[in-house]
XYZ file of C-alpha atoms in Angstrom:
530
model
C 20.344 -35.385 -19.150
C 23.451 -36.260 -21.172
C 25.472 -36.806 -17.990
C 22.724 -38.997 -16.546
C 22.532 -41.087 -19.715
C 26.282 -41.650 -19.582
C 26.133 -42.674 -15.910
C 23.253 -45.057 -16.592
C 24.929 -46.471 -19.692
C 27.704 -47.854 -17.486
C 24.978 -49.700 -15.542
C 23.332 -51.177 -18.645
C 20.426 -48.698 -18.622
C 18.996 -45.912 -20.755
C 16.242 -43.325 -20.314
C 13.763 -42.951 -23.161
C 10.649 -40.824 -23.652
C 7.209 -42.258 -24.351
C 4.153 -40.214 -25.446
C 1.947 -42.258 -23.084
C 4.243 -42.629 -20.059
C 6.792 -39.839 -20.280
C 10.279 -40.900 -19.196
C 10.979 -44.653 -19.022
C 13.977 -46.695 -17.903
C 15.045 -49.454 -20.308
C 17.821 -52.040 -20.157
C 20.710 -52.211 -22.608
C 21.776 -55.654 -21.358
C 20.245 -58.670 -19.643
C 19.621 -58.623 -15.882
C 19.347 -61.810 -13.812
C 16.899 -62.339 -10.905
C 18.351 -60.762 -7.762
C 20.785 -58.530 -9.667
C 20.965 -54.866 -8.649
C 19.671 -52.729 -11.497
C 20.040 -49.338 -9.821
C 20.836 -47.886 -6.413
C 20.641 -44.301 -5.215
C 20.997 -42.281 -2.036
C 18.080 -39.904 -1.443
C 18.423 -36.334 -2.650
C 16.642 -35.436 0.595
C 14.942 -37.562 3.233
C 13.317 -37.241 6.646
C 12.219 -39.748 9.298
C 8.507 -40.124 10.003
C 8.599 -38.350 13.352
C 5.429 -37.646 15.325
C 4.445 -36.441 18.787
C 4.523 -40.009 20.086
C 7.592 -41.308 18.244
C 10.854 -39.822 16.994
C 13.658 -41.250 14.878
C 17.289 -40.415 14.232
C 17.835 -38.137 11.242
C 20.897 -40.146 10.238
C 19.803 -43.797 10.454
C 16.113 -43.647 11.442
C 16.799 -45.518 14.692
C 14.308 -44.883 17.491
C 16.417 -45.516 20.610
C 19.001 -43.478 22.570
C 17.949 -40.279 20.840
C 19.226 -36.792 21.575
C 17.441 -33.687 20.349
C 19.304 -30.772 18.801
C 19.424 -28.298 21.674
C 19.120 -25.302 19.341
C 16.285 -26.100 16.921
C 14.537 -28.666 19.154
C 13.280 -30.464 16.014
C 16.041 -32.768 14.732
C 17.043 -35.935 16.607
C 20.197 -38.084 16.453
C 20.888 -41.448 18.054
C 24.424 -40.357 19.024
C 27.704 -38.983 17.777
C 28.476 -42.126 15.749
C 25.452 -41.545 13.541
C 26.300 -37.866 13.156
C 29.814 -38.834 12.104
C 28.652 -41.563 9.711
C 26.179 -39.312 7.921
C 28.695 -36.551 7.282
C 31.616 -38.906 6.664
C 29.736 -40.126 3.583
C 29.546 -36.519 2.416
C 33.267 -35.980 2.995
C 34.092 -39.157 1.076
C 32.173 -37.771 -1.886
C 34.075 -34.509 -1.607
C 37.395 -36.314 -1.357
C 36.663 -38.293 -4.506
C 36.853 -35.069 -6.551
C 40.424 -34.434 -7.654
C 39.946 -30.687 -7.397
C 39.509 -31.011 -3.630
C 42.571 -31.724 -1.561
C 40.832 -32.966 1.588
C 42.365 -35.064 4.300
C 39.928 -37.446 6.000
C 42.182 -38.017 8.982
C 39.974 -36.037 11.320
C 39.401 -36.889 14.908
C 35.957 -37.951 16.107
C 35.554 -34.568 17.800
C 36.257 -32.753 14.532
C 33.678 -34.892 12.754
C 31.102 -33.970 15.361
C 31.937 -30.304 14.902
C 31.497 -30.704 11.137
C 28.113 -32.353 11.655
C 26.794 -29.426 13.629
C 28.310 -26.924 11.189
C 26.518 -28.674 8.325
C 23.302 -28.960 10.297
C 23.459 -25.299 11.212
C 21.711 -24.090 8.011
C 18.551 -25.975 8.826
C 19.070 -25.333 12.504
C 19.294 -21.571 11.973
C 16.079 -21.598 9.969
C 14.149 -23.683 12.500
C 15.549 -21.901 15.552
C 13.939 -18.630 14.453
C 10.477 -20.134 14.811
C 8.486 -19.815 18.017
C 7.573 -22.976 19.923
C 4.075 -23.283 18.464
C 5.278 -22.785 14.890
C 7.945 -25.474 15.339
C 5.181 -27.964 16.154
C 3.782 -27.328 12.678
C 7.056 -28.445 11.054
C 5.836 -31.904 10.053
C 8.066 -34.327 8.071
C 6.632 -33.118 4.739
C 7.535 -29.509 5.609
C 11.040 -30.520 6.699
C 11.490 -32.467 3.473
C 10.728 -29.348 1.446
C 12.995 -27.174 3.595
C 15.838 -29.664 3.162
C 15.182 -29.735 -0.586
C 15.824 -26.006 -0.855
C 18.767 -26.075 1.537
C 20.424 -28.853 -0.455
C 19.861 -26.942 -3.683
C 21.487 -23.928 -2.075
C 24.446 -25.989 -0.880
C 24.965 -27.381 -4.368
C 24.495 -24.149 -6.257
C 26.334 -21.638 -4.109
C 29.956 -21.361 -2.989
C 29.350 -21.907 0.706
C 32.489 -22.641 2.712
C 33.016 -24.774 5.751
C 34.809 -22.843 8.455
C 36.254 -25.723 10.429
C 38.834 -27.509 8.310
C 38.761 -26.575 4.635
C 37.347 -24.330 1.933
C 35.261 -26.023 -0.747
C 31.778 -26.333 -2.148
C 29.740 -28.125 0.549
C 27.885 -30.619 -1.655
C 29.155 -31.164 -5.213
C 26.754 -32.089 -8.013
C 27.044 -35.405 -9.850
C 25.192 -36.999 -12.755
C 22.831 -38.755 -10.331
C 22.780 -36.117 -7.591
C 21.725 -32.649 -8.683
C 18.692 -30.398 -8.506
C 18.123 -30.573 -12.273
C 16.898 -34.144 -11.752
C 14.348 -32.862 -9.241
C 13.167 -30.182 -11.657
C 12.656 -32.846 -14.330
C 10.177 -34.756 -12.191
C 6.610 -34.567 -13.424
C 4.500 -32.517 -11.048
C 1.155 -33.798 -9.837
C -0.311 -30.398 -10.625
C 0.839 -30.668 -14.264
C -0.616 -34.162 -14.527
C -3.811 -32.831 -13.027
C -4.036 -30.086 -15.636
C -3.285 -32.503 -18.476
C -5.908 -34.989 -17.315
C -8.654 -32.652 -16.192
C -8.255 -29.470 -18.256
C -11.698 -28.262 -19.206
C -13.440 -30.517 -16.690
C -14.893 -29.757 -13.277
C -12.478 -30.281 -10.396
C -13.675 -32.666 -7.712
C -13.768 -31.450 -4.105
C -10.882 -33.756 -3.216
C -8.600 -32.323 -5.876
C -9.499 -28.771 -4.910
C -8.701 -29.526 -1.275
C -5.369 -31.049 -2.304
C -4.375 -27.972 -4.270
C -5.371 -25.729 -1.360
C -3.302 -27.902 0.989
C -0.242 -27.543 -1.267
C -0.702 -23.760 -1.228
C -0.975 -23.684 2.584
C 2.113 -25.864 3.013
C 4.001 -23.740 0.480
C 3.083 -20.603 2.388
C 4.452 -22.114 5.619
C 7.749 -23.086 3.937
C 8.018 -19.605 2.445
C 7.500 -18.029 5.889
C 10.145 -20.307 7.418
C 12.840 -19.796 4.760
C 12.089 -16.162 3.859
C 14.179 -16.336 0.682
C 13.475 -13.753 -1.996
C 14.595 -16.083 -4.808
C 11.713 -18.557 -4.278
C 7.959 -18.018 -4.372
C 4.867 -19.841 -3.122
C 3.935 -21.097 -6.604
C 7.304 -22.804 -7.050
C 7.131 -24.396 -3.594
C 3.571 -25.643 -4.211
C 4.695 -27.215 -7.474
C 7.522 -28.975 -5.649
C 5.032 -30.345 -3.116
C 3.073 -31.801 -6.020
C 6.302 -33.387 -7.299
C 6.909 -34.944 -3.902
C 3.354 -36.321 -3.821
C 3.972 -38.248 -7.040
C 7.646 -39.102 -6.715
C 8.699 -39.424 -3.070
C 9.135 -42.960 -1.744
C 8.367 -44.381 1.676
C 11.654 -45.597 3.141
C 11.136 -48.952 4.863
C 13.314 -51.281 6.882
C 14.142 -54.794 5.673
C 10.786 -56.072 6.970
C 8.948 -53.317 5.037
C 8.002 -51.272 8.100
C 7.857 -47.554 7.177
C 10.617 -45.374 8.640
C 10.652 -42.173 6.640
C 10.231 -40.467 3.289
C 12.873 -39.805 0.652
C 13.168 -38.311 -2.807
C 15.106 -40.481 -5.280
C 15.020 -38.586 -8.604
C 16.591 -41.311 -10.769
C 14.630 -44.191 -9.239
C 11.500 -42.068 -9.771
C 12.017 -42.410 -13.523
C 11.001 -46.081 -13.235
C 7.358 -46.595 -14.184
C 4.673 -48.690 -12.493
C 3.258 -52.099 -13.269
C 0.904 -54.264 -11.192
C 3.014 -57.156 -12.491
C 6.532 -55.691 -12.061
C 9.841 -57.222 -13.110
C 11.786 -55.393 -10.374
C 11.382 -54.406 -6.736
C 12.521 -51.396 -4.711
C 13.883 -52.119 -1.222
C 16.005 -50.025 1.124
C 19.327 -50.684 2.791
C 19.288 -47.974 5.406
C 18.492 -44.889 3.339
C 19.947 -46.323 0.127
C 17.234 -47.200 -2.392
C 18.057 -50.432 -4.243
C 16.173 -51.720 -7.296
C 16.650 -55.446 -7.982
C 15.359 -57.659 -10.777
C 12.827 -60.250 -9.567
C 12.869 -62.116 -12.869
C 15.052 -62.327 -15.945
C 14.894 -58.925 -17.684
C 16.136 -59.138 -21.282
C 18.027 -56.418 -23.128
C 15.637 -53.760 -24.429
C 12.937 -54.327 -21.793
C 11.467 -51.600 -19.595
C 12.283 -51.761 -15.883
C 9.028 -51.689 -13.876
C 8.258 -51.578 -10.158
C 4.966 -51.366 -8.278
C 3.948 -48.038 -6.761
C 1.089 -49.475 -4.706
C -0.067 -52.509 -2.737
C -0.954 -54.985 -5.503
C -3.035 -57.375 -3.361
C -6.483 -56.357 -4.524
C -8.887 -56.304 -7.434
C -8.134 -54.422 -10.632
C -10.683 -51.759 -9.705
C -9.071 -51.272 -6.275
C -5.610 -50.930 -7.804
C -6.830 -48.551 -10.503
C -8.565 -46.395 -7.903
C -5.393 -46.158 -5.791
C -3.257 -45.228 -8.805
C -5.758 -42.633 -10.030
C -5.999 -40.946 -6.628
C -2.276 -40.881 -5.845
C -0.609 -40.735 -9.272
C -3.412 -39.667 -11.646
C -2.899 -42.297 -14.338
C -4.641 -45.446 -15.512
C -2.468 -48.545 -15.513
C -2.427 -50.644 -18.704
C -0.242 -53.491 -17.443
C -1.078 -57.141 -18.348
C -3.192 -57.470 -15.183
C -5.145 -54.248 -15.646
C -6.062 -54.658 -19.319
C -8.227 -57.634 -18.244
C -10.608 -55.278 -16.410
C -14.212 -56.357 -17.040
C -13.273 -59.737 -18.498
C -14.704 -62.859 -16.855
C -11.378 -63.928 -15.294
C -10.937 -60.454 -13.785
C -14.505 -60.449 -12.425
C -13.913 -63.884 -10.911
C -10.646 -62.804 -9.291
C -12.251 -59.634 -7.910
C -15.115 -61.681 -6.442
C -12.625 -63.980 -4.727
C -10.318 -61.261 -3.368
C -13.002 -58.785 -2.298
C -16.285 -60.697 -2.481
C -18.325 -63.102 -0.377
C -18.135 -66.795 0.430
C -20.726 -69.469 -0.355
C -23.265 -70.403 2.321
C -21.943 -73.969 2.095
C -18.673 -74.024 4.065
C -17.487 -76.977 1.988
C -17.834 -75.021 -1.257
C -14.978 -72.814 -2.509
C -17.014 -71.102 -5.212
C -17.243 -67.360 -5.752
C -20.423 -65.274 -5.682
C -21.767 -62.885 -8.313
C -24.613 -60.394 -7.940
C -27.999 -61.520 -9.278
C -29.555 -59.607 -12.140
C -32.499 -58.579 -9.921
C -30.022 -57.189 -7.340
C -31.607 -59.122 -4.458
C -28.474 -61.010 -3.532
C -25.576 -63.129 -4.753
C -25.369 -66.607 -6.272
C -22.488 -69.053 -5.948
C -21.072 -69.780 -9.385
C -20.020 -73.279 -8.334
C -22.975 -74.797 -6.435
C -25.765 -72.310 -7.162
C -26.649 -71.448 -3.546
C -28.192 -68.009 -3.019
C -27.060 -65.472 -0.376
C -29.372 -62.518 0.319
C -28.265 -58.892 0.550
C -29.828 -58.656 4.023
C -27.655 -61.493 5.302
C -24.531 -59.819 3.914
C -25.496 -56.374 5.225
C -26.116 -57.751 8.707
C -22.632 -59.257 9.041
C -20.986 -56.250 7.356
C -22.685 -53.918 9.866
C -21.378 -55.992 12.779
C -17.848 -55.815 11.382
C -18.113 -52.052 10.890
C -19.382 -51.530 14.460
C -16.456 -53.515 15.892
C -13.996 -51.619 13.661
C -15.385 -48.317 14.981
C -14.761 -49.506 18.544
C -11.125 -50.224 17.615
C -10.748 -46.746 16.137
C -11.957 -45.094 19.331
C -9.787 -47.201 21.642
C -6.516 -45.937 23.101
C -3.341 -47.910 22.474
C -1.904 -50.259 25.052
C -4.884 -52.508 25.785
C -3.675 -55.506 23.773
C -6.039 -58.058 25.271
C -9.134 -55.961 24.512
C -7.914 -55.212 20.987
C -7.114 -58.895 20.493
C -10.611 -59.898 21.564
C -12.245 -57.503 19.097
C -10.030 -58.583 16.181
C -10.908 -62.212 16.880
C -14.610 -61.326 16.673
C -14.015 -59.489 13.389
C -12.034 -62.452 12.026
C -14.861 -64.849 12.917
C -17.443 -62.652 11.193
C -15.223 -62.277 8.116
C -14.763 -66.050 7.929
C -18.537 -66.379 7.565
C -18.888 -63.423 5.208
C -15.809 -63.284 2.990
C -14.269 -65.725 0.525
C -11.421 -67.777 2.085
C -8.956 -65.902 -0.155
C -10.325 -62.490 0.854
C -7.731 -59.730 1.204
C -9.678 -58.191 4.109
C -9.627 -61.490 6.003
C -5.903 -61.837 5.308
C -5.248 -58.323 6.658
C -7.261 -59.010 9.834
C -5.252 -62.178 10.436
C -2.023 -60.226 9.924
C -3.100 -57.838 12.671
C -3.903 -60.781 14.922
C -0.453 -62.272 14.272
C 1.219 -59.007 15.251
C -0.761 -58.647 18.509
C -0.357 -62.317 19.447
C 3.416 -62.035 18.963
C 3.452 -58.943 21.168
C 1.724 -60.889 23.963
C 3.997 -63.893 23.203
C 1.219 -66.294 22.298
C 3.409 -68.034 19.733
C 1.176 -71.035 19.019
C -1.953 -69.068 18.140
C 0.129 -66.602 16.148
C 1.531 -69.533 14.139
C -1.960 -70.901 13.516
C -3.086 -67.598 11.982
C 0.205 -67.223 10.075
C -0.284 -70.593 8.411
C -3.785 -69.555 7.351
C -2.384 -66.481 5.561
C 0.313 -68.261 3.533
C -2.032 -69.658 0.802
C -3.609 -66.196 0.402
C -0.195 -64.523 0.107
C 0.778 -67.083 -2.526
C -2.346 -66.226 -4.506
C -2.261 -62.418 -4.319
C 1.509 -61.883 -4.743
C 3.980 -62.978 -7.434
C 6.434 -65.749 -6.554
C 9.288 -63.360 -5.754
C 7.504 -60.724 -3.697
C 9.173 -59.512 -0.473
C 5.913 -59.716 1.512
C 5.533 -63.409 0.657
C 9.130 -64.052 1.694
C 8.644 -62.167 4.963
C 5.475 -64.142 5.762
C 7.409 -67.404 5.320
C 10.089 -65.909 7.580
C 7.542 -65.102 10.305
C 6.133 -68.618 10.035
C 9.622 -70.114 10.296
C 10.539 -68.060 13.365
C 7.360 -69.109 15.160
C 7.863 -72.763 14.267
C 11.408 -72.665 15.572
C 10.310 -71.028 18.828
C 7.770 -73.825 19.308
C 10.317 -76.567 18.638
C 8.972 -77.503 15.193
C 12.466 -77.559 13.724
C 11.724 -79.480 10.511
C 8.805 -77.186 9.649
C 10.955 -74.154 10.526
C 13.643 -75.298 8.079
C 11.058 -75.573 5.299
C 9.600 -72.131 6.011
C 12.976 -70.413 6.439
C 14.248 -72.024 3.226
C 11.238 -70.643 1.333
C 11.916 -67.224 2.892
C 15.582 -67.308 1.859
C 14.742 -68.397 -1.695
C 12.536 -65.312 -2.134
C 14.339 -62.694 -0.035
C 17.795 -63.371 -1.469
C 16.296 -62.197 -4.782
C 14.490 -59.137 -3.400
C 16.950 -58.148 -0.642
C 20.301 -59.577 -1.788
C 22.507 -61.437 0.703
C 24.800 -58.750 2.126
C 22.458 -56.878 4.461
C 22.468 -57.524 8.213
C 18.849 -58.675 7.947
C 19.685 -61.358 5.379
C 22.781 -62.466 7.255
C 20.634 -62.984 10.368
C 18.042 -64.923 8.342
C 20.711 -67.169 6.805
C 22.213 -67.713 10.248
C 18.799 -68.740 11.648
C 18.410 -71.251 8.829
C 21.870 -72.716 9.473
C 21.171 -72.946 13.207
C 17.845 -74.713 12.547
C 19.578 -77.192 10.230
C 22.292 -77.804 12.825
C 19.642 -78.382 15.489
C 17.790 -80.825 13.228
C 20.952 -82.823 12.558
C 21.837 -82.808 16.268
C 18.495 -84.273 17.426
C 18.880 -87.676 15.669
C 22.349 -88.089 17.186
C 20.847 -87.568 20.659
C 18.168 -90.183 19.955
C 20.828 -92.678 18.880
């Protein structure tokens, strides 16, 4: 802990303990919007591979993949990615004065090193029969890699190709002690529910951890670990692992970032976690003064207080007391919940919100007083559910059929839900995605424009999802020749995303280039008219 505090001190940070929250990350200096507060490589990570889709273990790419011929589990996109992943490791080794390592290896030597370093996991997985290998899901691989990395850091294993040294050195921000310090879900469970009856869901979760732990134990077959320890580590992963996303927040994999995991949650955060490849980067989204706690959001914050609280209780087993959540039950919170997750007025011209009548026969608009019966609401809700069930049973690939059903759902939701409904917004997002896949740019833009006001209501000003929605709108406008509108949308996207994403990533460079090209096109058009 002392080494970690010293490393964080150089970054203007300090870890403190709170009776209510446990460990907290505070600032010891001011941070400006867009400034990097903390960055960390994952202690372990895995891509979200499935039967239908695989990704490179090094960069999470999904094209030009080659499977490890021995274990038949791990994929790489090519020798360059193998080299890059292990070159980073060698650079770390070379930075230690006690290691006299030359990095002037040939590409072939790097590839040999990659397979030598992969061989520990490969040897473990290769022993499994074909059916058992199919059971090695990403969560199982993550746990196996956790123990392998601990072994590599704790034991004097020697590379046989070029040099003798410890394979992975420990640092203040990269060691297994940080993993051990993470609060386990099982411990939280005991603290919160000791003496109370366990719900069926929690019992099933604990049984699942035990089953997964048993599988890992069978795969590794190490005498120094036991099923109880592995199960506890699974509970730590459940509370502390992060979903690794690309720059457009599409999930790619899962990683464990022990220092970033110290940061606590708020539904009104002052920082955001994004990923640059596998590197987790926490940036300030507002001015954070000296002595303030750094806070990020663990969950999707577009929803009512009750929805957010439910998600946090189920996944992280705590009750949020942020400025948004302490308003639970107050009139403003009830109003906001009724807008985000409630029903619209029967009068299409009215923007009022509905509250349940005291006799529980229906809902009354709080603006114009019109009544909406429960039967009317149930009828439309049943239609939406029936159409959603059809979507669930459909096979992928039939875009036109899926598009038709989503349009029917969207029409029903327009009549049922408030115009700022989160459910309606999510349906329109799905429509945008499908319409872009079938290259119907104009209709996709129409739906995208409908979502922007909702995004602006449900997300803070500097939220990456709001910036990305402006970006989508700008791209569609540019494709359709609406250059002036595209410039406005892309400018709004840049203003937000340069805070959340920085300006050095390839994604941001491409966005800035698009904006410059749109501006150049706009200035070129008047000269043609002259």
